[in-house]
Tab-separated table of C-alpha atoms in Angstrom:
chain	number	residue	atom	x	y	z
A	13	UNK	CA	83.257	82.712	97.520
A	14	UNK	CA	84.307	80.840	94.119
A	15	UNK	CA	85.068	84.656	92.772
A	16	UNK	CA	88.627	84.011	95.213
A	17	UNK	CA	89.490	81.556	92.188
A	18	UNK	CA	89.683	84.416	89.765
A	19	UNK	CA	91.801	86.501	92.067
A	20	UNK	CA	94.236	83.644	92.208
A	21	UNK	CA	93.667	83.390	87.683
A	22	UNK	CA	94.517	87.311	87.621
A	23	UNK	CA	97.305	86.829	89.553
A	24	UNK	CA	98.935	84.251	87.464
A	25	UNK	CA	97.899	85.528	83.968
A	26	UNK	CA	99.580	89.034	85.664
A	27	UNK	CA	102.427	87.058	86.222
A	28	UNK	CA	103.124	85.343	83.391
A	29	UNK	CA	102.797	88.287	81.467
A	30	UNK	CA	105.463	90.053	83.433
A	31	UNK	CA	107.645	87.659	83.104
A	32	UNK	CA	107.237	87.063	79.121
A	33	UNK	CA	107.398	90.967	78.437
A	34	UNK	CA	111.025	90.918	81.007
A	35	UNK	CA	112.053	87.919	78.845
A	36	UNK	CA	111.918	89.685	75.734
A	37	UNK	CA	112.620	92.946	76.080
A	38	UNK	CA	115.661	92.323	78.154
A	39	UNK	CA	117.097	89.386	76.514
A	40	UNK	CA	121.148	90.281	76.612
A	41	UNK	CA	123.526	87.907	77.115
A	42	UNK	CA	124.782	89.043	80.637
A	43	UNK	CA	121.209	89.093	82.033
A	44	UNK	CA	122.535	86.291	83.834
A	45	UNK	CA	122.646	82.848	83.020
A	46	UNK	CA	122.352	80.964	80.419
A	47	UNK	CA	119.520	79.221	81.683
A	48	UNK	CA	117.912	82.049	82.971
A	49	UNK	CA	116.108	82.958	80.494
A	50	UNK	CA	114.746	79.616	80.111
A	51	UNK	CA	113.454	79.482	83.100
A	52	UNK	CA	111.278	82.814	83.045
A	53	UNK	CA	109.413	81.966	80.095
A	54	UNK	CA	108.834	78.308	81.620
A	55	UNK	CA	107.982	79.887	84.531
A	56	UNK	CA	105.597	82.042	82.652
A	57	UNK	CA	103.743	78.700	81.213
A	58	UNK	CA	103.600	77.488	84.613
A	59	UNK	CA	101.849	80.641	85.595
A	60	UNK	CA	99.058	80.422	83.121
A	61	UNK	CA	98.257	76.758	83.239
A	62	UNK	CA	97.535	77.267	86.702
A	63	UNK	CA	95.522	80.351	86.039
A	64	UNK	CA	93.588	77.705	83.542
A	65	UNK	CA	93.147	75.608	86.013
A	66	UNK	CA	91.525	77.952	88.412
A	67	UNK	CA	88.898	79.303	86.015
A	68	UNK	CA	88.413	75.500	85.429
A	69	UNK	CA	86.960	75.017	88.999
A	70	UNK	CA	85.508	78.259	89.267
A	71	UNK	CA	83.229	76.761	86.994
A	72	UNK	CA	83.063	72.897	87.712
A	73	UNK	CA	84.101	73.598	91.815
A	74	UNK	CA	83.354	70.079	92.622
A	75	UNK	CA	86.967	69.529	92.107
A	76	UNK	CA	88.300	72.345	93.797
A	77	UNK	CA	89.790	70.710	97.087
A	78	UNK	CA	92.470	68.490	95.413
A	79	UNK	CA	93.607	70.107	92.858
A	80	UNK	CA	93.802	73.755	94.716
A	81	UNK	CA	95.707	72.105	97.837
A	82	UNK	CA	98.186	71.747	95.130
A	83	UNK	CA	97.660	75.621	93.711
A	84	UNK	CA	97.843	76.946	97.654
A	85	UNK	CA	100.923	75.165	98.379
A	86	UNK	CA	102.681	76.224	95.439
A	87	UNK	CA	101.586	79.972	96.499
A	88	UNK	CA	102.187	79.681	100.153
A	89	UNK	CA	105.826	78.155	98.704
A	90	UNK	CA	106.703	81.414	96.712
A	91	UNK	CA	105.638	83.372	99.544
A	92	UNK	CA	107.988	81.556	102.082
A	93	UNK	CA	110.547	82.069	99.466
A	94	UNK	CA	110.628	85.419	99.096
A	95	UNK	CA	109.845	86.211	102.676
A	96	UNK	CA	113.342	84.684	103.191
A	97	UNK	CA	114.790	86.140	99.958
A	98	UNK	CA	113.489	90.218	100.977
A	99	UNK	CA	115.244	88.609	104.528
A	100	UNK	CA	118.478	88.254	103.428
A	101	UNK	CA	118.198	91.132	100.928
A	102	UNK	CA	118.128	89.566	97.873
A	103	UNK	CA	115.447	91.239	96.627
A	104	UNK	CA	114.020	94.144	96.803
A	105	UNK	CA	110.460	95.049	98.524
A	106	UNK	CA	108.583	96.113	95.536
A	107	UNK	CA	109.317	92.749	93.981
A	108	UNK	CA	108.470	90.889	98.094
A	109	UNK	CA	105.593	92.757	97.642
A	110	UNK	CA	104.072	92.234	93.774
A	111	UNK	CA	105.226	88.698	93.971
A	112	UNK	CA	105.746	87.401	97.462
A	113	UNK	CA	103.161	88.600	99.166
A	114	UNK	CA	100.552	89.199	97.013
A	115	UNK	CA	101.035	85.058	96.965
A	116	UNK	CA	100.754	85.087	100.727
A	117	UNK	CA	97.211	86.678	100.555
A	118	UNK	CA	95.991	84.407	97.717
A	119	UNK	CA	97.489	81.235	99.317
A	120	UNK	CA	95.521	82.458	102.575
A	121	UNK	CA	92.515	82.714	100.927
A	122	UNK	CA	92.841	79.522	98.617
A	123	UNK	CA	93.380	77.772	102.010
A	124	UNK	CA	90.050	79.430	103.409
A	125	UNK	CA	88.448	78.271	100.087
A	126	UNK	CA	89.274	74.317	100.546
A	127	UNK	CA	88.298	74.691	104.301
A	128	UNK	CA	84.735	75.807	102.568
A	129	UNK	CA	84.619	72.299	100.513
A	130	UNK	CA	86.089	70.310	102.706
């Protein structure tokens, strides 16, 4: 069951490499703004320490309820985002759908997970 933890790793790392390879290959200076760019590599470092994190309790999972409440939140957050951003058409569906809800089903399962160790 701990093998969920990796799912939610690859997802991140897959992520954060996205991100970093749109940051650099599109960096122009009406991308958007100024602190956009910013953001998406942040965002990126975000992505990976949490991917740390999760192969940290895949292999020490006496730890796993607090600190993945926090990592399922987080993913059940961008998927209520972008369910409401695909909503109102501010995105598109491939993005709902490699973002959004591949965060849903991860979040699900992370919350399945910490019912397990609870």
């Amino acid at each position: 069951m701990n093998y969920i933890l990796l799912i939610g790793a690859a997802l991140n790392f897959f992520a954060a490499i996205k991100l970093i390879s749109e940051s650099f290959s599109s960096v122009r200076s009406d991308a958007g703004p100024e602190d956009y760019l910013f953001l998406k590599i942040f965002v990126a470092g975000v992505a990976v320490a949490f991917a740390s994190l999760y192969l940290y309790l895949f292999n020490y999972p006496q730890f796993i309820v607090p600190f993945l409440a926090f990592g399922a939140s987080t993913k059940s957050w961008a998927f209520a985002v972008s369910v409401y951003l695909v909503s109102t058409k501010r995105i598109g569906t491939r993005l709902f759908i490699e973002l959004g809800l591949s965060n849903g089903v991860v979040a699900v399962m992370f919350w399945f997970l910490i019912h397990q160790y609870a």
